Short mmCIF file of N, CA and C in Angstrom, two decimals:
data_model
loop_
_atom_site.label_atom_id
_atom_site.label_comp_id
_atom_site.label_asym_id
_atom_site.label_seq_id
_atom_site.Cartn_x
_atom_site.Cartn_y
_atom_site.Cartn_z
N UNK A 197 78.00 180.71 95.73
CA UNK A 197 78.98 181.69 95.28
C UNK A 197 78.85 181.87 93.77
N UNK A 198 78.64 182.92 93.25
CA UNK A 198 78.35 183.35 91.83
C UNK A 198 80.24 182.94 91.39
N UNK A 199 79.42 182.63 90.19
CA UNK A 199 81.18 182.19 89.10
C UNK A 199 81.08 183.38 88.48
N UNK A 200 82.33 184.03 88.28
CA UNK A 200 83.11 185.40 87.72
C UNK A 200 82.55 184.81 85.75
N UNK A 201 82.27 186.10 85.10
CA UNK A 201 82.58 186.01 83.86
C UNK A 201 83.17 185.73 83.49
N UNK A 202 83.12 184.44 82.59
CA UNK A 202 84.17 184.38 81.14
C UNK A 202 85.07 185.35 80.61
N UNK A 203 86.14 185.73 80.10
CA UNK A 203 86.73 186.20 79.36
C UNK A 203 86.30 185.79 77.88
N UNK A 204 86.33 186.34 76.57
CA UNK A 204 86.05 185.68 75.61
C UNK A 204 87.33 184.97 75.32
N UNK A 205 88.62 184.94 76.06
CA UNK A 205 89.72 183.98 75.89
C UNK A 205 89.17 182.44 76.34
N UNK A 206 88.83 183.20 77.62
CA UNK A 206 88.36 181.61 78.34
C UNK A 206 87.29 180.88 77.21
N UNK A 207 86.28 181.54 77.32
CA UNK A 207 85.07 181.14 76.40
C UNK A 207 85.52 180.21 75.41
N UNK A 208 86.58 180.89 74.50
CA UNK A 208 87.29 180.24 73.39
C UNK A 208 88.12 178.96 73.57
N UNK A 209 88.84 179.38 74.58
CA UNK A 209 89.67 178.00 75.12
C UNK A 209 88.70 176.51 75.34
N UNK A 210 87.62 176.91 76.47
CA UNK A 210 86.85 175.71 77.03
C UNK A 210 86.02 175.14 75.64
N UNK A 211 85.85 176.24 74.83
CA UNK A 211 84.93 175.17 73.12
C UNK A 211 86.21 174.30 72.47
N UNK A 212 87.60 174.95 72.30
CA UNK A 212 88.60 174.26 72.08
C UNK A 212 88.71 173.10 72.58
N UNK A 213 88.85 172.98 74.08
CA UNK A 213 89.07 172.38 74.74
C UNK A 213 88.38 171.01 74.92
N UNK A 214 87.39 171.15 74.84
CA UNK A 214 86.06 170.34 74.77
C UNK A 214 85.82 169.61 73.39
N UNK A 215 86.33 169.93 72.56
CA UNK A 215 86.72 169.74 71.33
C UNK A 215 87.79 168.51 71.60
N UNK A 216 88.93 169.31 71.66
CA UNK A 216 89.94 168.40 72.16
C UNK A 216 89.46 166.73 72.34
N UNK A 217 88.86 167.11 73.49
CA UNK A 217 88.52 166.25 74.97
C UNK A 217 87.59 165.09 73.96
N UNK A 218 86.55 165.20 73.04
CA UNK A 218 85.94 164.52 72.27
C UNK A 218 86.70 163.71 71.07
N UNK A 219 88.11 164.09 70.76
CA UNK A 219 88.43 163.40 69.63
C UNK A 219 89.24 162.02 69.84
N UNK A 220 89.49 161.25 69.29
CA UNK A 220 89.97 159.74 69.46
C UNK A 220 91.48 159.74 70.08
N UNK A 221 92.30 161.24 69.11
CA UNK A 221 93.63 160.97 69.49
C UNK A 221 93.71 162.40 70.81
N UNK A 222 94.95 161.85 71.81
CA UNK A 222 94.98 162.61 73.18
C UNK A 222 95.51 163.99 72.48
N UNK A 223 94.68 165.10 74.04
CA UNK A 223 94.85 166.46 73.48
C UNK A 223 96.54 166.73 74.33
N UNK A 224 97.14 167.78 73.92
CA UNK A 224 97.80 168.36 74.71
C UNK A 224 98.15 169.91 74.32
N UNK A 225 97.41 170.57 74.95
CA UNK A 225 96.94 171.79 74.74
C UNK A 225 97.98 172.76 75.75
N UNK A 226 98.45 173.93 75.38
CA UNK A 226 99.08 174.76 76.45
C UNK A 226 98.01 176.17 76.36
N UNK A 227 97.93 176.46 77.46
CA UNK A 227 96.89 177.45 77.63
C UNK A 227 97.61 178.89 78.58
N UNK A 228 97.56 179.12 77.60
CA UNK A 228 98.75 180.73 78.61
C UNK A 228 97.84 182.13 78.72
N UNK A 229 97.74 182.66 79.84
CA UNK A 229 96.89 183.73 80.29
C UNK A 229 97.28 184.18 81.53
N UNK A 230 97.24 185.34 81.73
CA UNK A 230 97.77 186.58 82.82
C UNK A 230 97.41 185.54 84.09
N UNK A 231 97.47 185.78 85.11
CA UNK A 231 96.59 186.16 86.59
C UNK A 231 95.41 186.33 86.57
N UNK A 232 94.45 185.84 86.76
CA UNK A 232 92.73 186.32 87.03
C UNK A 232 92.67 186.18 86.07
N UNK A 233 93.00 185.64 84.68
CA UNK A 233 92.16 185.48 83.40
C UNK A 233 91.34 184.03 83.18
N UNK A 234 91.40 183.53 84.37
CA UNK A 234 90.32 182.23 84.19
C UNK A 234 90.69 180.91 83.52
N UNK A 235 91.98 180.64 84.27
CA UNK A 235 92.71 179.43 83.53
C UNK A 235 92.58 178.66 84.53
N UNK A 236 91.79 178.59 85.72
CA UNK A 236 91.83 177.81 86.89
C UNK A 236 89.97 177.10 86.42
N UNK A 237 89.30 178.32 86.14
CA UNK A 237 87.89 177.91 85.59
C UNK A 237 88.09 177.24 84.35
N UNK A 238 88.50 177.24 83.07
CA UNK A 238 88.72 176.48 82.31
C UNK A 238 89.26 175.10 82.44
N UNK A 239 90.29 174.97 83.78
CA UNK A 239 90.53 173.59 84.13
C UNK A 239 89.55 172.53 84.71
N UNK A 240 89.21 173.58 85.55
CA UNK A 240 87.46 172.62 86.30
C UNK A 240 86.32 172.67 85.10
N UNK A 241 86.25 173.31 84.40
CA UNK A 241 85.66 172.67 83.49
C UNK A 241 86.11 171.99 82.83
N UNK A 242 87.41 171.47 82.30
CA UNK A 242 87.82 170.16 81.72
C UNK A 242 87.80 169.24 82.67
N UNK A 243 88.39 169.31 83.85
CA UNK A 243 88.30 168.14 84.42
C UNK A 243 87.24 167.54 84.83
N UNK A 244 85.80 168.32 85.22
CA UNK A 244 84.37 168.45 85.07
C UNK A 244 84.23 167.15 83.87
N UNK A 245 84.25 167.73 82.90
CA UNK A 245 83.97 166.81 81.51
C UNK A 245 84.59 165.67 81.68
N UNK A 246 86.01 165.44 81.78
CA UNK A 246 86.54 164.24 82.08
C UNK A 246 85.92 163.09 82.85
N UNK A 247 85.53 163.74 84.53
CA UNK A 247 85.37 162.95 85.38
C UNK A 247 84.24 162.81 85.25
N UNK A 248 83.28 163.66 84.39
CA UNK A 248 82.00 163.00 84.13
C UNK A 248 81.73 161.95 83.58
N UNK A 249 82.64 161.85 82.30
CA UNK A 249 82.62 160.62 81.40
C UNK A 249 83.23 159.08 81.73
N UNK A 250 83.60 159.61 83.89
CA UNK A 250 84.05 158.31 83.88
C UNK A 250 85.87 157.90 83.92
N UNK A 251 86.77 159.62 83.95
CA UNK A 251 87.82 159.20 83.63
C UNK A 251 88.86 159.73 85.15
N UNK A 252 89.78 159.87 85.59
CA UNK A 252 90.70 160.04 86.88
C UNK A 252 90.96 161.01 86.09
N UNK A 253 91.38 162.45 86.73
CA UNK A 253 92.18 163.60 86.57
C UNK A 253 93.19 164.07 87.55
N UNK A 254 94.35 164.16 86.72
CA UNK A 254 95.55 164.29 88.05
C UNK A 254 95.44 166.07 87.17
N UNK A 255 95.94 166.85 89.01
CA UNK A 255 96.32 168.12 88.73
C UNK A 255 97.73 168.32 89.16
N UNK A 256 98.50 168.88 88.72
CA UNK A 256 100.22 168.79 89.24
C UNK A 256 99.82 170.33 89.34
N UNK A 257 100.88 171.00 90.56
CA UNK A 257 100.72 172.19 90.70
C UNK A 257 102.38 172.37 91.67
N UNK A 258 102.91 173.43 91.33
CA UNK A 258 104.34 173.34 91.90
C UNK A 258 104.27 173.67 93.24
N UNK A 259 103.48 174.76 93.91
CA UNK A 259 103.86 174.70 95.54
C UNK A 259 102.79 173.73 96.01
N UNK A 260 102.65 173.69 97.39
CA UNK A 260 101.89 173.10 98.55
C UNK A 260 100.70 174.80 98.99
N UNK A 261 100.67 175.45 98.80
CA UNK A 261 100.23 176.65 99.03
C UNK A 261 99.06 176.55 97.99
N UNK A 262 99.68 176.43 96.38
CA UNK A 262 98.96 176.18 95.09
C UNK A 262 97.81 174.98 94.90
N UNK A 263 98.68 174.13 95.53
CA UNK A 263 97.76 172.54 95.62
C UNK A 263 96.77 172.91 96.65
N UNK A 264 97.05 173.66 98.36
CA UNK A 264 95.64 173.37 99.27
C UNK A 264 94.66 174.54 98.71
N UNK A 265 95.12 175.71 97.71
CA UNK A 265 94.38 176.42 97.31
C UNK A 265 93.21 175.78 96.19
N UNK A 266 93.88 174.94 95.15
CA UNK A 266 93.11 174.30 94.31
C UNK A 266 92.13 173.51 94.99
N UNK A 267 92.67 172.62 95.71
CA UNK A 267 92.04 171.55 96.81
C UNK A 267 90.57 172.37 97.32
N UNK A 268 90.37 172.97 97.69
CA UNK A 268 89.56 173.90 98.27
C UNK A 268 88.83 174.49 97.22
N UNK A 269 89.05 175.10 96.28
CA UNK A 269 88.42 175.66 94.94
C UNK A 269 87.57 174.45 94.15
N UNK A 270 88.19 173.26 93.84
CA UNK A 270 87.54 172.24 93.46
C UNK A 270 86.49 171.55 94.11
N UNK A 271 86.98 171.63 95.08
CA UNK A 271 86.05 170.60 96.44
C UNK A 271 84.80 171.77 96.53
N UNK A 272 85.08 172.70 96.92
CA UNK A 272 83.41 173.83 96.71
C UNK A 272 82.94 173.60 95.66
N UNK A 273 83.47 173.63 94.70
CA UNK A 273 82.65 174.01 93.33
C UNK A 273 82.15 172.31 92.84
N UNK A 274 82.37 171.51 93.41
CA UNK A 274 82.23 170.48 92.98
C UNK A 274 81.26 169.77 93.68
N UNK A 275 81.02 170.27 94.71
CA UNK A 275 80.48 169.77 96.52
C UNK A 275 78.79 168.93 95.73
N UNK A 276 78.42 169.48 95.10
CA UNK A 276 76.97 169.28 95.00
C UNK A 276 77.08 168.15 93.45
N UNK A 277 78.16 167.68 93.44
CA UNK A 277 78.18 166.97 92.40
C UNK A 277 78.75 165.32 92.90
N UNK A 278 78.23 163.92 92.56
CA UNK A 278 79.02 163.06 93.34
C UNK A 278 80.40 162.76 92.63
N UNK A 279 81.49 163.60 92.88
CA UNK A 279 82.76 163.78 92.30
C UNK A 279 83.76 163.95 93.91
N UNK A 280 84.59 162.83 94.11
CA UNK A 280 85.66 163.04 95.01
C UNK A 280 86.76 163.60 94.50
N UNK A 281 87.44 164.46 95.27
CA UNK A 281 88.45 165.65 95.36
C UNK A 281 89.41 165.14 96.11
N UNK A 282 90.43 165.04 95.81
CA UNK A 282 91.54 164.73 96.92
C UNK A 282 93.09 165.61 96.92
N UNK A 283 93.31 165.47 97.65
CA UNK A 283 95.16 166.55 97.51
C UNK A 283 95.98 165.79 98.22
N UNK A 284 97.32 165.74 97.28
CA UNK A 284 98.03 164.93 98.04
C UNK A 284 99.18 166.00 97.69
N UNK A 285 100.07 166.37 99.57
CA UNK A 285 100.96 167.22 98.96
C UNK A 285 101.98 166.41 100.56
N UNK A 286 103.11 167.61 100.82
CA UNK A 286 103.48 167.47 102.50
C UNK A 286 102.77 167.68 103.85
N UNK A 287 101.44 168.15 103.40
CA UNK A 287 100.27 168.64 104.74
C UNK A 287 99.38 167.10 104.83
N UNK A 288 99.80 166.57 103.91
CA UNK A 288 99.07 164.86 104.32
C UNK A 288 99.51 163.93 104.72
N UNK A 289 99.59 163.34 106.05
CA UNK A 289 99.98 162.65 106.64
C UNK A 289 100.44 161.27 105.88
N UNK A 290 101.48 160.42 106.02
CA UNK A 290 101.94 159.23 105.39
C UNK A 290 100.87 158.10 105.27
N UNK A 291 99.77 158.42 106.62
CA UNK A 291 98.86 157.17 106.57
C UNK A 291 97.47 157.51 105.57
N UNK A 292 97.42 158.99 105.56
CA UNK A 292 96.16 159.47 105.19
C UNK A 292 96.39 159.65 103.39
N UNK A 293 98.09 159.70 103.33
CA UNK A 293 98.60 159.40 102.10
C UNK A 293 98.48 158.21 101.34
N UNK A 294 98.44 157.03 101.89
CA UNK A 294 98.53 155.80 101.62
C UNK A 294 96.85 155.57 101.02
N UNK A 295 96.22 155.86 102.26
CA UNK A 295 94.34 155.75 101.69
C UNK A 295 93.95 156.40 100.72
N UNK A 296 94.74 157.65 100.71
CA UNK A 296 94.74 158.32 99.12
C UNK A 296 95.27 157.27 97.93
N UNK A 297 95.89 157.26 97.91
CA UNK A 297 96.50 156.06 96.81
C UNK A 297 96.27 155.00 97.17
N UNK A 298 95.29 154.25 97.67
CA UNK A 298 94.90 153.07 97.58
C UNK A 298 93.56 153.39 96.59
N UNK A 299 92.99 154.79 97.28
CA UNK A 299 91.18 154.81 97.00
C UNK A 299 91.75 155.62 95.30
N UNK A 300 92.51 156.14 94.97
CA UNK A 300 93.25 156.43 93.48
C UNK A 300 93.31 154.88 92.57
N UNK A 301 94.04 154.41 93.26
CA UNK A 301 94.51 152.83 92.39
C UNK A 301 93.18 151.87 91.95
N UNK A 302 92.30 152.60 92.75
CA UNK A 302 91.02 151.54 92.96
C UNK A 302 89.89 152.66 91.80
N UNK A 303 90.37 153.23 91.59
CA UNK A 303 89.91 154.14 90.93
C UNK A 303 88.31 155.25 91.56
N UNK A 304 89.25 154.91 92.54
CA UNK A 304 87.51 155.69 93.92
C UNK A 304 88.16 157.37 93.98
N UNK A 305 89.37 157.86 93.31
CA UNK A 305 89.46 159.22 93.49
C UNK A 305 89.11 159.80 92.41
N UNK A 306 88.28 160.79 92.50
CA UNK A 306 88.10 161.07 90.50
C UNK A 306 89.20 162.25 90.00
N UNK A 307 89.74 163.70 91.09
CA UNK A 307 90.32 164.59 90.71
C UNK A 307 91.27 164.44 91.95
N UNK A 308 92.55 164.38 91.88
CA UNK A 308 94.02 164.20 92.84
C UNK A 308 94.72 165.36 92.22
N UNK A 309 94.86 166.38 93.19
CA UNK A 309 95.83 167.24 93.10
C UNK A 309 96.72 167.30 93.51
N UNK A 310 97.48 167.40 93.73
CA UNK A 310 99.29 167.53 93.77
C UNK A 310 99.99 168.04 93.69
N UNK A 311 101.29 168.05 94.00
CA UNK A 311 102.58 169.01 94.10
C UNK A 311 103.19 167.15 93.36
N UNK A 312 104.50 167.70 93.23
CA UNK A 312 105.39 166.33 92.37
C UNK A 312 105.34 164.99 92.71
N UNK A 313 104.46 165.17 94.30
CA UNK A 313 104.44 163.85 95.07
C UNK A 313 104.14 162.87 93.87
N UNK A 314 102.80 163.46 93.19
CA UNK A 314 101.76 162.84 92.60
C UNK A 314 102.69 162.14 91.43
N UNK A 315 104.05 162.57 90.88
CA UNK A 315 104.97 162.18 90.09
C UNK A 315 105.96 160.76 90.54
N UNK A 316 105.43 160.53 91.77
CA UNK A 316 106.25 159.32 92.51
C UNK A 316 105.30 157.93 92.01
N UNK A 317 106.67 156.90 91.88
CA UNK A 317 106.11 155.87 91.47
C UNK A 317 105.63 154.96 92.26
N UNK A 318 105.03 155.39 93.34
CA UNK A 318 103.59 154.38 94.05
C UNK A 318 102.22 154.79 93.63
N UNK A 319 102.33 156.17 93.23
CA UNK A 319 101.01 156.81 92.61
C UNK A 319 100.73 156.06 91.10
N UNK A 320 98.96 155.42 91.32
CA UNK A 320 98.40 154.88 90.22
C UNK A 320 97.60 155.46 90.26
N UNK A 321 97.10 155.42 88.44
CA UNK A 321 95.49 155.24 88.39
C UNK A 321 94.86 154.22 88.27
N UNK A 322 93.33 153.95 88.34
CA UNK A 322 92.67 152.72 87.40
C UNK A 322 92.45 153.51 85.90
N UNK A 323 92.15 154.61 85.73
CA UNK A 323 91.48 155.25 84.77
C UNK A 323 91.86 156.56 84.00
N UNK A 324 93.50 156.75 84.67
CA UNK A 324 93.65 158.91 84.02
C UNK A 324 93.17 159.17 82.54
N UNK A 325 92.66 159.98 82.33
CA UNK A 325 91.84 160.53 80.89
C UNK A 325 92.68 162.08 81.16
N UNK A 326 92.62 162.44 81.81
CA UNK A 326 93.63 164.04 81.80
C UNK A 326 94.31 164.36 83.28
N UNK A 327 95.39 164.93 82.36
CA UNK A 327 96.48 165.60 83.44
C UNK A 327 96.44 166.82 83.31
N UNK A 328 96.79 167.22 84.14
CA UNK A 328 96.36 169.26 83.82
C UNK A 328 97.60 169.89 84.77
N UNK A 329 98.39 170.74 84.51
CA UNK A 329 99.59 170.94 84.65
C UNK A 329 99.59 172.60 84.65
N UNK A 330 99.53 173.27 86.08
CA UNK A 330 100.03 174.35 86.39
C UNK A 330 100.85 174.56 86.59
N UNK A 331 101.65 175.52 85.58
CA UNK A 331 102.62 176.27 85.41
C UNK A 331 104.06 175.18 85.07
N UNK A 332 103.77 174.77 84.21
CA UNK A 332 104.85 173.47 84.17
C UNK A 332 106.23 174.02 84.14
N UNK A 333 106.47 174.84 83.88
CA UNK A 333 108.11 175.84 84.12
C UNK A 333 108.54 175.90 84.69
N UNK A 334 107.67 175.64 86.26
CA UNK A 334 108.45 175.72 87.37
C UNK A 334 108.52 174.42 87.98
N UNK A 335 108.61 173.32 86.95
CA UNK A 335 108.91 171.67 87.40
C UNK A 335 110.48 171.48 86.50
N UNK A 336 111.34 170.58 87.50
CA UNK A 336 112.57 170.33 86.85
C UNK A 336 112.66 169.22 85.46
N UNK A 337 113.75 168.97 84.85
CA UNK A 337 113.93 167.96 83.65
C UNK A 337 113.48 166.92 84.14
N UNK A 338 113.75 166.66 85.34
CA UNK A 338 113.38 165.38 86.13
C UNK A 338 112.29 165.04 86.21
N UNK A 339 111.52 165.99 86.37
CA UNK A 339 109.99 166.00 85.94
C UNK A 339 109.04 165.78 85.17
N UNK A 340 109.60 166.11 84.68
CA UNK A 340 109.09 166.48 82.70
C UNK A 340 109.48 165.06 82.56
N UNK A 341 110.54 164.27 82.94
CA UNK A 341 111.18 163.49 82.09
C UNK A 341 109.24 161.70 82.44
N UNK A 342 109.47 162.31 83.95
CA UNK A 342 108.08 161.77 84.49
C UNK A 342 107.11 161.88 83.70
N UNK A 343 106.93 163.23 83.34
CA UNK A 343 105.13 163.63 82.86
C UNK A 343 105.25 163.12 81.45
N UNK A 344 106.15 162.63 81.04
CA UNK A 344 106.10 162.13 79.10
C UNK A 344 105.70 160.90 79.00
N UNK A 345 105.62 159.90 80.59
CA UNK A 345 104.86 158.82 80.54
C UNK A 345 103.48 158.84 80.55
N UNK A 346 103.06 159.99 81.01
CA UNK A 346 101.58 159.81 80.75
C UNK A 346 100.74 160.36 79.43
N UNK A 347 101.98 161.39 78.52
CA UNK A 347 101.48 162.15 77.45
C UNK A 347 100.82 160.92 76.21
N UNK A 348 101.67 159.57 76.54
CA UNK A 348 101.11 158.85 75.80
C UNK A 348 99.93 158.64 75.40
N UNK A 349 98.81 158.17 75.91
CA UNK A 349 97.48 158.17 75.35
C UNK A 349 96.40 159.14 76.74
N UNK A 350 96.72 159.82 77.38
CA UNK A 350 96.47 160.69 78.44
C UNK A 350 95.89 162.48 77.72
N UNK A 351 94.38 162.79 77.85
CA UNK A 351 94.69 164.51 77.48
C UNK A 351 95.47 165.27 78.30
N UNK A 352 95.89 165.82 77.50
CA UNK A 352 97.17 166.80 78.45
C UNK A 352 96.54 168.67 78.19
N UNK A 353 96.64 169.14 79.45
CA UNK A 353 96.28 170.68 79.16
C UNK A 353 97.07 171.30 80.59
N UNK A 354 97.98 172.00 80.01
CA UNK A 354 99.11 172.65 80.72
C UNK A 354 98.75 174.33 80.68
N UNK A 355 98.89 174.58 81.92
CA UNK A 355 98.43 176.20 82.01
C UNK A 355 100.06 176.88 82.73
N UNK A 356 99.90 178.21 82.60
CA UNK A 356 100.84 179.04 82.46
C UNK A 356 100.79 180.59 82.10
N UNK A 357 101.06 181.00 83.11
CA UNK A 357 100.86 182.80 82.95
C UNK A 357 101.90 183.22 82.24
N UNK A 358 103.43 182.61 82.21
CA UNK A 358 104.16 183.02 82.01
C UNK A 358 105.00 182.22 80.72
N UNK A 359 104.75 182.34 79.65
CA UNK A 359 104.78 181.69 78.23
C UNK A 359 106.45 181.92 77.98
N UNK A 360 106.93 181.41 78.87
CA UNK A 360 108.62 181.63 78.35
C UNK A 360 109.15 180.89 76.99
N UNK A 361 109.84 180.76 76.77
CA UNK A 361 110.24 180.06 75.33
C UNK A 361 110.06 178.81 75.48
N UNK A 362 110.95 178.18 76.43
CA UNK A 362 111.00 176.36 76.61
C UNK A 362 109.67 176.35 76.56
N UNK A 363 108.39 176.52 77.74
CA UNK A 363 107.10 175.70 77.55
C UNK A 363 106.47 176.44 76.05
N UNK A 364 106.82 177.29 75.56
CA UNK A 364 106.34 177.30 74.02
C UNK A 364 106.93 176.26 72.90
N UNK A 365 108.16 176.15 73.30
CA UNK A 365 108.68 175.36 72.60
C UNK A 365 108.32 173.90 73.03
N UNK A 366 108.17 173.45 74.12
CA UNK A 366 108.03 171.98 74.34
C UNK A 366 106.58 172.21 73.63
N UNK A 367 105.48 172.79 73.79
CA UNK A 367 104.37 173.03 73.42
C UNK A 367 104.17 172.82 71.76
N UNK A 368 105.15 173.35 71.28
CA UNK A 368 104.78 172.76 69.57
C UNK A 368 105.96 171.56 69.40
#
């Protein structure tokens, strides 16, 4: 399957980004762009880089619709690479859930996508290097209050079509 052109937004973002991803102290980048402007390709290429170097990437994504869509987008594009893909949402069974977060803790998952499950405290890593966060606006305080444990030494790159004030403002 041919990959769609860059935007020169995207273009710009992923040298940023990559940038980021190389310096000592953690990134946390907000990346805001329409629909179809290639903020889903800029993520697989960070998380690409990440899990190359060796590190766990959690994806948070607010529906179950969003997560088996990613799930599927990653897992193709990734297929020919030795990189495991996993999704953990309500379409995964409790037992098939558990082997997920065992083969996570053990650090045998490299990219875990998610809906808030992934925000519950049985979920480990051995290794997270980045979290990547679609559309974080539509996660509650309760949430957020979760995701500030990992901003600690974790790259952070949060995407978002819709640049309302709060995620601009949590953003600077």
């Amino acid at each position: 399957e041919a990959i769609q052109s860059e935007t020169q937004g995207a273009v710009t973002a992923i040298g940023q980004i990559k940038g980021d991803l190389m310096r000592p102290s953690p990134m946390d980048r907000l990346l805001c762009g329409d629909v179809g402007y290639g903020k889903t390709e800029v993520a697989m290429r960070a998380a690409f880089k990440a899990a190359e170097a060796g590190k766990q990437v959690a994806i948070l994504v607010p529906t179950t619709v969003l997560c088996v869509q990613h799930g599927r987008t990653f897992r193709e594009r990734f297929a020919e690479f030795p990189l495991t893909v996993e999704v953990l949402n309500r379409f995964v069974t409790p037992r098939d859930a558990g082997e997920i977060l065992r083969r996570t803790r053990e650090g045998k998952v490299d990219i875990l996508i998610g809906t808030h499950r992934i925000l519950s405290d049985d979920v480990e890593f051995k290794d997270l290097g980045l979290l990547i966060i679609d559309e974080e606006q539509r996660f509650g305080v309760e949430h957020k209050e979760r995701l500030k444990r990992f901003r600690v030494n974790v790259d952070v790159l949060t995407m978002t079509a819709t640049p309302i004030p709060r995620t601009l403002n949590m953003s600077l």
